């Protein structure tokens, strides 16, 4: 693994601007993956096209790039033949590099990916009868140290760029063969916007639930999701996208206003004592503050409920009393909520065990009887370490001393 500069980002600091860390390509060409239409236009102007040409070409290239999934300029048939080599000399359309692709016995697929500067991250595709969900990573590693999460034992190596984030979705469409075909007549974005529907597709939903805390990489996650949601781009409805946060309260309102996707919150405990222990960001943003931010989340309604994730840890957070307190809290804040009960997925050296199936059932029943949906999530892809909280690449592990230091710093910051 390349030993690049590690960013010193203490655990509970509000979203930190982190310089994009893109290694320039050896051949000097510029990778357009992850850039919006306007940035492509500016690059074309800088390369010598007049403003009118640059605008037209940018629109065409943007369409081929994000709507059609084309990676070579030679295939962009509505662009003048003489123009295509000109583009080819100066630009490329990249994809994340696949290091390994694995298939679980239950159909779940996991890809180990690599950035141009040698860092590894993962994405997971989970097919179901009525939908297919892509679980997308936002960071290599994570600054937070949730105690039940394998990713949390990694250092944060760096934030993923918009290209590396949207690139995961594009790679999945490549792998599943799901780019819209259609004719190129009517290049008008509006005319073409409707031709990616989720009907009959394998990939219908996206969850920002891979490696990392998406709200600590806010700008890049937003820019990537804008390309995913753009009707002229990947054209996936925001209603089919869910962002999961461990509770970065100050970024939640921005998430609603600037991204507008469904929200999932990793609650996992109902008392300060337990949540402080298992989700340490709780020391900075407590349960009340977090639930208030959920109540204020724009667009939350009964039709678009907030998902509360709750990992079931034996003798830690799984009692009847915990379930009743969960109900009380959700009602107190009048939250349009559904609860996702996640059986703990083990990993080597994990300090917890999964609750028994009977305990999980009893917990679920209490929440359900209070009128709140509380399905138990079936673990998927456990055999290839693709299940929630099992993602961890070979990047540097935090040392015990380092984790203790971070914990002490977090406490000081609280
Ligand atoms: N960082 C974000 C999103 C990634 S984690 C967040 O924390 O919300 C996606 C979900 O998996 C979170 O709810 C997380 O708490 C949960 N999770 C982490 N480790 C797990 C494990 N070992 N077993 C089950 N769920 C886990
Ligand atoms: Fe990071 Fe989420 Fe894992 Fe916590 S659960 S360590 S926030 S990836």
Short mmCIF file of C-alpha atoms and ligand atoms in Angstrom, two decimals:
data_model
loop_
_atom_site.label_atom_id
_atom_site.label_comp_id
_atom_site.label_asym_id
_atom_site.label_seq_id
_atom_site.Cartn_x
_atom_site.Cartn_y
_atom_site.Cartn_z
CA UNK A 1 0.00 0.00 0.00
CA UNK A 2 1.36 3.42 -0.93
CA UNK A 3 2.36 5.39 2.10
CA UNK A 4 0.68 8.69 1.32
CA UNK A 5 0.29 11.57 3.73
CA UNK A 6 -2.28 10.81 6.33
CA UNK A 7 -4.57 13.67 7.11
CA UNK A 8 -4.72 14.57 10.72
CA UNK A 9 -8.41 14.85 11.30
CA UNK A 10 -9.34 14.49 14.92
CA UNK A 11 -12.45 12.44 15.53
CA UNK A 12 -15.18 14.86 16.35
CA UNK A 13 -14.45 17.98 14.43
CA UNK A 14 -17.16 19.36 12.20
CA UNK A 15 -16.82 18.75 8.48
CA UNK A 16 -13.28 19.56 7.60
CA UNK A 17 -12.35 20.84 4.17
CA UNK A 18 -9.88 18.30 2.89
CA UNK A 19 -7.86 19.07 -0.19
CA UNK A 20 -8.67 16.81 -3.08
CA UNK A 21 -5.88 14.41 -3.40
CA UNK A 22 -5.84 13.49 -7.06
CA UNK A 23 -2.62 12.18 -8.47
CA UNK A 24 -2.06 13.80 -11.86
CA UNK A 25 -2.15 11.30 -14.69
CA UNK A 26 1.23 10.40 -16.07
CA UNK A 27 0.10 11.17 -19.63
CA UNK A 28 -1.04 14.70 -18.70
CA UNK A 29 -4.63 14.11 -19.80
CA UNK A 30 -7.49 15.19 -17.55
CA UNK A 31 -10.04 12.71 -16.23
CA UNK A 32 -13.56 14.07 -16.69
CA UNK A 33 -15.19 11.52 -14.37
CA UNK A 34 -16.93 13.32 -11.51
CA UNK A 35 -17.02 16.76 -13.15
CA UNK A 36 -20.30 18.62 -13.70
CA UNK A 37 -21.28 20.05 -17.08
CA UNK A 38 -20.01 23.51 -16.20
CA UNK A 39 -16.53 22.34 -15.21
CA UNK A 40 -16.26 20.34 -18.42
CA UNK A 41 -17.24 23.46 -20.37
CA UNK A 42 -14.54 25.51 -18.65
CA UNK A 43 -11.91 22.85 -19.36
CA UNK A 44 -12.90 22.81 -23.03
CA UNK A 45 -12.56 26.59 -23.18
CA UNK A 46 -9.18 26.44 -21.50
CA UNK A 47 -8.11 23.88 -24.07
CA UNK A 48 -8.92 26.36 -26.84
CA UNK A 49 -12.55 25.97 -27.89
CA UNK A 50 -14.55 29.14 -28.31
CA UNK A 51 -17.28 29.61 -25.68
CA UNK A 52 -20.14 28.52 -27.92
CA UNK A 53 -18.36 25.37 -29.08
CA UNK A 54 -17.24 24.60 -25.54
CA UNK A 55 -20.81 24.83 -24.28
CA UNK A 56 -22.20 22.54 -26.97
CA UNK A 57 -19.39 19.98 -26.70
CA UNK A 58 -19.59 19.94 -22.91
CA UNK A 59 -23.28 19.17 -23.07
CA UNK A 60 -22.73 16.36 -25.54
CA UNK A 61 -19.84 14.84 -23.63
CA UNK A 62 -21.71 15.13 -20.32
CA UNK A 63 -24.60 13.21 -21.80
CA UNK A 64 -22.39 10.41 -23.15
CA UNK A 65 -20.45 10.28 -19.92
CA UNK A 66 -23.18 10.08 -17.31
CA UNK A 67 -26.30 9.15 -19.20
CA UNK A 68 -24.86 6.57 -21.58
CA UNK A 69 -21.84 5.36 -19.63
CA UNK A 70 -19.52 5.73 -22.61
CA UNK A 71 -15.81 5.85 -21.76
CA UNK A 72 -14.24 6.47 -25.18
CA UNK A 73 -14.65 9.63 -27.27
CA UNK A 74 -14.62 7.54 -30.44
CA UNK A 75 -18.09 6.24 -29.52
CA UNK A 76 -19.60 9.73 -29.18
CA UNK A 77 -21.23 9.60 -32.57
CA UNK A 78 -22.86 13.02 -32.67
CA UNK A 79 -19.53 14.76 -32.17
CA UNK A 80 -17.70 15.63 -35.40
CA UNK A 81 -15.23 12.93 -36.37
CA UNK A 82 -12.35 15.44 -36.46
CA UNK A 83 -13.20 16.62 -32.97
CA UNK A 84 -12.99 13.19 -31.35
CA UNK A 85 -9.17 12.76 -31.60
CA UNK A 86 -8.80 16.31 -30.27
CA UNK A 87 -10.74 15.29 -27.16
CA UNK A 88 -8.91 11.97 -26.90
CA UNK A 89 -5.55 13.74 -26.78
CA UNK A 90 -6.53 15.94 -23.89
CA UNK A 91 -9.09 14.06 -21.83
CA UNK A 92 -10.08 10.64 -20.58
CA UNK A 93 -13.17 9.21 -18.93
CA UNK A 94 -11.96 7.00 -16.12
CA UNK A 95 -13.42 4.38 -13.82
CA UNK A 96 -12.21 3.22 -10.41
CA UNK A 97 -9.79 0.32 -10.82
CA UNK A 98 -11.21 -3.05 -9.80
CA UNK A 99 -8.77 -5.05 -7.68
CA UNK A 100 -11.11 -7.92 -6.89
CA UNK A 101 -14.76 -8.83 -7.50
CA UNK A 102 -16.46 -11.33 -5.20
CA UNK A 103 -19.79 -13.08 -5.36
CA UNK A 104 -21.62 -14.26 -2.25
CA UNK A 105 -23.71 -17.44 -2.20
CA UNK A 106 -26.76 -15.19 -1.59
CA UNK A 107 -26.15 -13.13 -4.75
CA UNK A 108 -24.50 -10.18 -3.02
CA UNK A 109 -21.50 -8.84 -4.91
CA UNK A 110 -18.55 -6.96 -3.50
CA UNK A 111 -15.89 -5.07 -5.40
CA UNK A 112 -12.56 -4.08 -3.96
CA UNK A 113 -11.55 -0.87 -5.74
CA UNK A 114 -8.41 1.18 -5.89
CA UNK A 115 -7.84 4.90 -6.30
CA UNK A 116 -5.17 6.20 -8.66
CA UNK A 117 -2.93 6.91 -5.66
CA UNK A 118 -3.20 3.34 -4.43
CA UNK A 119 -5.88 3.37 -1.72
CA UNK A 120 -8.44 0.62 -1.48
CA UNK A 121 -12.16 0.93 -0.83
CA UNK A 122 -15.22 -1.20 -1.38
CA UNK A 123 -18.69 -1.19 -2.85
CA UNK A 124 -21.40 -3.80 -2.44
CA UNK A 125 -24.42 -4.70 -4.57
CA UNK A 126 -27.34 -6.38 -2.84
CA UNK A 127 -30.02 -7.85 -5.13
CA UNK A 128 -33.50 -8.45 -3.76
CA UNK A 129 -36.69 -9.69 -5.34
CA UNK A 130 -38.13 -6.22 -5.89
CA UNK A 131 -35.03 -4.03 -5.93
CA UNK A 132 -31.25 -3.93 -6.14
CA UNK A 133 -29.27 -1.73 -3.81
CA UNK A 134 -25.77 -0.43 -4.29
CA UNK A 135 -23.93 0.36 -1.08
CA UNK A 136 -21.47 3.16 -1.85
CA UNK A 137 -18.38 4.25 0.12
CA UNK A 138 -17.60 7.91 0.83
CA UNK A 139 -14.17 7.65 2.47
CA UNK A 140 -11.21 5.31 2.69
CA UNK A 141 -11.47 4.42 6.36
CA UNK A 142 -13.37 6.55 8.87
CA UNK A 143 -12.45 9.14 11.50
CA UNK A 144 -15.10 7.88 13.84
CA UNK A 145 -14.56 4.84 16.01
CA UNK A 146 -17.92 3.19 16.46
CA UNK A 147 -16.92 0.22 18.54
CA UNK A 148 -18.90 -2.41 16.68
CA UNK A 149 -17.75 -1.33 13.21
CA UNK A 150 -14.79 -2.83 11.42
CA UNK A 151 -14.30 0.25 9.24
CA UNK A 152 -13.92 2.21 12.48
CA UNK A 153 -10.71 0.34 13.24
CA UNK A 154 -9.13 1.85 10.13
CA UNK A 155 -7.58 5.26 10.03
CA UNK A 156 -9.20 7.79 7.79
CA UNK A 157 -6.85 7.67 4.86
CA UNK A 158 -8.68 10.23 2.79
CA UNK A 159 -12.01 11.42 1.50
CA UNK A 160 -13.11 9.98 -1.82
CA UNK A 161 -13.46 12.50 -4.64
CA UNK A 162 -16.76 13.05 -6.49
CA UNK A 163 -15.35 10.98 -9.37
CA UNK A 164 -14.49 8.10 -7.07
CA UNK A 165 -17.97 8.22 -5.52
CA UNK A 166 -20.05 8.54 -8.69
CA UNK A 167 -17.56 6.14 -10.31
CA UNK A 168 -18.86 3.38 -8.05
CA UNK A 169 -22.37 3.79 -9.40
CA UNK A 170 -21.09 3.91 -12.96
CA UNK A 171 -18.97 0.82 -12.45
CA UNK A 172 -22.01 -1.01 -11.11
CA UNK A 173 -24.00 -0.03 -14.20
CA UNK A 174 -21.13 -1.27 -16.36
CA UNK A 175 -21.01 -4.59 -14.49
CA UNK A 176 -24.78 -5.05 -14.64
CA UNK A 177 -25.07 -3.86 -18.26
CA UNK A 178 -27.64 -1.25 -17.33
CA UNK A 179 -26.88 1.88 -19.31
CA UNK A 180 -29.88 3.19 -21.23
CA UNK A 181 -29.60 2.35 -24.90
CA UNK A 182 -32.06 4.49 -26.85
CA UNK A 183 -31.31 6.63 -29.87
CA UNK A 184 -29.19 9.73 -29.90
CA UNK A 185 -31.86 11.75 -31.60
CA UNK A 186 -32.95 14.64 -29.45
CA UNK A 187 -29.87 15.44 -27.48
CA UNK A 188 -31.91 17.83 -25.46
CA UNK A 189 -31.39 16.73 -21.89
CA UNK A 190 -34.99 17.28 -20.95
CA UNK A 191 -36.21 15.03 -23.74
CA UNK A 192 -33.85 12.31 -22.79
CA UNK A 193 -34.13 12.60 -19.05
CA UNK A 194 -36.88 10.10 -18.65
CA UNK A 195 -35.35 7.07 -20.25
CA UNK A 196 -33.69 5.60 -17.17
CA UNK A 197 -36.44 4.15 -15.09
CA UNK A 198 -35.98 1.68 -12.32
CA UNK A 199 -38.56 -0.65 -13.91
CA UNK A 200 -37.02 -4.00 -14.66
CA UNK A 201 -33.58 -2.85 -13.58
CA UNK A 202 -31.21 -4.66 -11.27
CA UNK A 203 -29.79 -1.47 -9.77
CA UNK A 204 -32.68 0.59 -8.43
CA UNK A 205 -31.47 2.09 -5.14
CA UNK A 206 -28.36 3.62 -3.68
CA UNK A 207 -27.36 3.77 -0.04
CA UNK A 208 -24.44 5.83 1.20
CA UNK A 209 -23.63 3.16 3.76
CA UNK A 210 -20.27 1.83 2.67
CA UNK A 211 -17.00 2.83 4.22
CA UNK A 212 -16.83 6.23 5.88
CA UNK A 213 -19.06 8.94 7.31
CA UNK A 214 -20.62 10.71 4.31
CA UNK A 215 -21.38 13.93 6.18
CA UNK A 216 -17.67 14.35 6.98
CA UNK A 217 -17.08 14.44 3.23
CA UNK A 218 -20.07 16.64 2.55
CA UNK A 219 -19.08 18.57 -0.58
CA UNK A 220 -17.78 15.57 -2.52
CA UNK A 221 -20.77 13.41 -1.57
CA UNK A 222 -23.16 16.20 -2.58
CA UNK A 223 -21.40 16.82 -5.90
CA UNK A 224 -21.38 13.10 -6.70
CA UNK A 225 -25.04 12.62 -5.78
CA UNK A 226 -26.02 15.62 -7.90
CA UNK A 227 -24.62 13.78 -10.93
CA UNK A 228 -26.51 10.66 -9.89
CA UNK A 229 -29.79 12.56 -9.47
CA UNK A 230 -29.50 14.77 -12.56
CA UNK A 231 -32.10 13.81 -15.17
CA UNK A 232 -29.49 14.49 -17.85
CA UNK A 233 -26.94 12.47 -15.87
CA UNK A 234 -27.47 9.12 -14.17
CA UNK A 235 -31.10 10.09 -13.58
CA UNK A 236 -31.80 8.15 -10.41
CA UNK A 237 -34.58 9.65 -8.31
CA UNK A 238 -33.57 11.15 -4.96
CA UNK A 239 -36.33 9.07 -3.42
CA UNK A 240 -34.26 6.00 -4.22
CA UNK A 241 -31.13 7.31 -2.52
CA UNK A 242 -30.49 7.07 1.23
CA UNK A 243 -27.64 8.65 3.12
CA UNK A 244 -26.68 7.17 6.46
CA UNK A 245 -25.00 9.24 9.14
CA UNK A 246 -23.72 8.38 12.58
CA UNK A 247 -25.11 11.75 13.68
CA UNK A 248 -23.09 14.70 12.37
CA UNK A 249 -25.80 17.07 13.55
CA UNK A 250 -24.53 20.36 12.04
CA UNK A 251 -24.40 18.84 8.55
CA UNK A 252 -27.89 17.30 8.64
CA UNK A 253 -29.84 20.43 7.74
CA UNK A 254 -27.42 21.09 4.89
CA UNK A 255 -27.91 17.54 3.72
CA UNK A 256 -31.65 18.10 3.53
CA UNK A 257 -31.32 21.47 1.81
CA UNK A 258 -28.48 20.74 -0.62
CA UNK A 259 -28.88 17.05 -1.37
CA UNK A 260 -32.45 16.20 -0.40
CA UNK A 261 -32.07 12.42 -0.26
CA UNK A 262 -33.63 10.10 2.31
CA UNK A 263 -31.97 10.10 5.67
CA UNK A 264 -30.89 7.15 7.78
CA UNK A 265 -29.46 7.69 11.24
CA UNK A 266 -27.25 5.24 13.11
CA UNK A 267 -28.91 5.56 16.49
CA UNK A 268 -27.95 2.19 18.02
CA UNK A 269 -28.62 3.17 21.64
CA UNK A 270 -31.13 5.14 23.68
CA UNK A 271 -29.10 6.20 26.71
CA UNK A 272 -26.18 8.58 26.83
CA UNK A 273 -24.05 6.03 28.64
CA UNK A 274 -24.40 3.30 26.02
CA UNK A 275 -24.36 5.56 22.96
CA UNK A 276 -21.26 7.37 24.24
CA UNK A 277 -19.57 4.00 24.39
CA UNK A 278 -20.60 2.49 21.08
CA UNK A 279 -21.07 5.59 18.86
CA UNK A 280 -18.51 8.02 20.33
CA UNK A 281 -19.66 11.01 18.24
CA UNK A 282 -22.52 11.02 20.76
CA UNK A 283 -20.20 12.78 23.20
CA UNK A 284 -20.25 15.77 20.90
CA UNK A 285 -23.80 15.60 19.54
CA UNK A 286 -26.09 13.92 22.04
CA UNK A 287 -29.28 11.93 21.45
CA UNK A 288 -31.65 14.86 22.05
CA UNK A 289 -29.80 17.14 19.66
CA UNK A 290 -29.67 14.37 17.08
CA UNK A 291 -33.38 13.60 17.29
CA UNK A 292 -34.24 17.29 17.09
CA UNK A 293 -32.18 17.54 13.89
CA UNK A 294 -34.15 14.57 12.57
CA UNK A 295 -37.43 16.27 13.45
CA UNK A 296 -36.22 19.34 11.53
CA UNK A 297 -35.01 17.36 8.51
CA UNK A 298 -36.61 18.89 5.42
CA UNK A 299 -38.90 16.59 3.52
CA UNK A 300 -39.36 14.06 6.31
CA UNK A 301 -42.98 12.94 6.35
CA UNK A 302 -44.97 9.78 6.76
CA UNK A 303 -44.47 9.09 3.09
CA UNK A 304 -40.74 9.68 3.45
CA UNK A 305 -39.78 8.43 6.84
CA UNK A 306 -36.39 8.64 8.49
CA UNK A 307 -34.74 5.28 9.03
CA UNK A 308 -33.21 4.64 12.43
CA UNK A 309 -30.56 1.96 12.31
CA UNK A 310 -30.15 -0.07 15.44
CA UNK A 311 -27.45 -2.72 15.66
CA UNK A 312 -28.40 -5.55 18.01
CA UNK A 313 -25.61 -6.12 20.54
CA UNK A 314 -26.04 -8.83 23.14
CA UNK A 315 -26.63 -7.46 26.66
CA UNK A 316 -25.61 -3.99 25.55
CA UNK A 317 -28.57 -2.26 23.91
CA UNK A 318 -31.14 -5.03 23.37
CA UNK A 319 -33.39 -5.16 26.45
CA UNK A 320 -37.17 -4.67 26.52
CA UNK A 321 -36.51 -1.47 28.42
CA UNK A 322 -34.28 -0.22 25.59
CA UNK A 323 -37.04 -0.98 23.09
CA UNK A 324 -39.61 0.93 25.16
CA UNK A 325 -37.27 3.89 25.54
CA UNK A 326 -36.71 3.89 21.78
CA UNK A 327 -40.45 4.10 21.21
CA UNK A 328 -40.77 6.88 23.79
CA UNK A 329 -38.02 8.94 22.16
CA UNK A 330 -39.37 8.56 18.63
CA UNK A 331 -42.87 9.54 19.79
CA UNK A 332 -41.60 12.40 21.93
CA UNK A 333 -39.96 14.01 18.87
CA UNK A 334 -42.97 13.07 16.74
CA UNK A 335 -40.70 11.51 14.16
CA UNK A 336 -41.95 9.88 10.98
CA UNK A 337 -39.73 6.90 11.66
CA UNK A 338 -39.01 3.35 10.72
CA UNK A 339 -36.51 1.30 12.66
CA UNK A 340 -34.09 -1.06 10.98
CA UNK A 341 -32.84 -3.69 13.38
CA UNK A 342 -29.44 -4.91 12.20
CA UNK A 343 -28.11 -8.15 13.67
CA UNK A 344 -24.51 -7.42 14.61
CA UNK A 345 -22.11 -8.73 11.99
CA UNK A 346 -19.03 -10.11 13.66
CA UNK A 347 -15.45 -9.47 12.62
CA UNK A 348 -12.16 -10.72 14.07
CA UNK A 349 -11.50 -9.19 17.47
CA UNK A 350 -14.88 -7.43 17.74
CA UNK A 351 -15.73 -6.62 21.36
CA UNK A 352 -19.43 -7.56 21.03
CA UNK A 353 -21.69 -10.45 20.19
CA UNK A 354 -24.94 -10.45 18.28
CA UNK A 355 -28.17 -10.61 20.30
CA UNK A 356 -30.05 -13.90 20.14
CA UNK A 357 -32.78 -14.24 17.51
CA UNK A 358 -35.40 -14.45 20.30
CA UNK A 359 -34.16 -11.20 21.84
CA UNK A 360 -34.19 -9.45 18.45
CA UNK A 361 -37.73 -10.71 17.84
CA UNK A 362 -38.93 -9.50 21.25
CA UNK A 363 -37.33 -6.08 20.70
CA UNK A 364 -38.88 -5.81 17.25
CA UNK A 365 -42.32 -6.73 18.61
CA UNK A 366 -42.28 -4.00 21.24
CA UNK A 367 -41.45 -1.34 18.66
CA UNK A 368 -43.88 -2.76 16.14
CA UNK A 369 -46.73 -2.90 18.67
CA UNK A 370 -46.24 0.80 19.31
CA UNK A 371 -47.09 1.38 15.65
CA UNK A 372 -43.55 1.83 14.31
CA UNK A 373 -42.28 -0.49 11.64
CA UNK A 374 -39.22 -2.41 12.90
CA UNK A 375 -38.08 -5.03 10.42
CA UNK A 376 -35.03 -7.14 11.18
CA UNK A 377 -32.52 -6.80 8.40
CA UNK A 378 -31.30 -10.08 6.98
CA UNK A 379 -27.52 -10.03 6.91
CA UNK A 380 -26.31 -10.20 3.33
CA UNK A 381 -22.95 -11.24 1.95
CA UNK A 382 -21.48 -12.27 5.31
CA UNK A 383 -19.44 -15.03 3.62
CA UNK A 384 -17.49 -12.44 1.63
CA UNK A 385 -17.35 -9.86 4.47
CA UNK A 386 -19.73 -7.60 2.59
CA UNK A 387 -22.32 -7.16 5.36
CA UNK A 388 -22.85 -3.92 7.33
CA UNK A 389 -19.79 -3.01 9.31
CA UNK A 390 -17.56 -5.68 7.80
CA UNK A 391 -15.98 -3.47 5.17
CA UNK A 392 -12.34 -2.91 5.83
CA UNK A 393 -9.51 -2.80 3.37
CA UNK A 394 -5.86 -3.44 3.96
CA UNK A 395 -5.18 0.22 4.79
CA UNK A 396 -3.33 1.02 7.95
CA UNK A 397 -4.99 -0.08 11.10
CA UNK A 398 -5.20 2.29 13.98
CA UNK A 399 -2.94 1.15 16.77
CA UNK A 400 -4.50 0.56 20.15
CA UNK A 401 -2.56 3.56 21.50
CA UNK A 402 -3.83 5.70 18.64
CA UNK A 403 -7.42 4.71 19.27
CA UNK A 404 -7.01 5.51 22.96
CA UNK A 405 -5.50 8.88 22.08
CA UNK A 406 -8.41 9.64 19.73
CA UNK A 407 -10.91 8.60 22.37
CA UNK A 408 -9.24 10.91 24.90
CA UNK A 409 -9.21 13.78 22.39
CA UNK A 410 -12.87 13.19 21.66
CA UNK A 411 -13.68 13.30 25.30
CA UNK A 412 -11.78 16.53 25.69
CA UNK A 413 -13.71 17.97 22.74
CA UNK A 414 -17.05 16.90 24.19
N1 LIG B 1 -20.86 5.95 8.60
C1 LIG B 1 -22.23 5.87 8.32
C2 LIG B 1 -22.59 4.94 7.19
C3 LIG B 1 -21.82 3.63 7.07
S1 LIG B 1 -22.16 2.32 8.16
C4 LIG B 1 -23.00 5.49 9.56
O1 LIG B 1 -22.37 5.14 10.53
O2 LIG B 1 -24.21 5.60 9.56
C5 LIG B 1 -23.73 1.62 7.68
C6 LIG B 1 -24.49 1.00 8.87
O3 LIG B 1 -23.89 -0.23 9.33
C7 LIG B 1 -24.50 1.92 10.08
O4 LIG B 1 -25.76 1.96 10.66
C8 LIG B 1 -23.51 1.24 10.98
O5 LIG B 1 -23.69 1.63 12.30
C9 LIG B 1 -23.82 -0.22 10.74
N2 LIG B 1 -22.78 -1.13 11.23
C10 LIG B 1 -21.47 -0.86 11.40
N3 LIG B 1 -20.83 -1.96 11.88
C11 LIG B 1 -21.74 -2.95 11.96
C12 LIG B 1 -21.67 -4.33 12.34
N4 LIG B 1 -20.53 -4.90 12.70
N5 LIG B 1 -22.81 -5.05 12.31
C13 LIG B 1 -23.97 -4.48 11.90
N6 LIG B 1 -24.10 -3.19 11.52
C14 LIG B 1 -22.99 -2.42 11.55
FE1 LIG B 2 -17.56 5.22 10.65
FE2 LIG B 2 -20.15 4.56 10.28
FE3 LIG B 2 -18.34 2.69 11.00
FE4 LIG B 2 -19.11 4.58 12.74
S1 LIG B 2 -20.41 2.96 11.84
S2 LIG B 2 -17.00 3.90 12.38
S3 LIG B 2 -19.37 6.34 11.40
S4 LIG B 2 -18.39 3.83 9.08
#
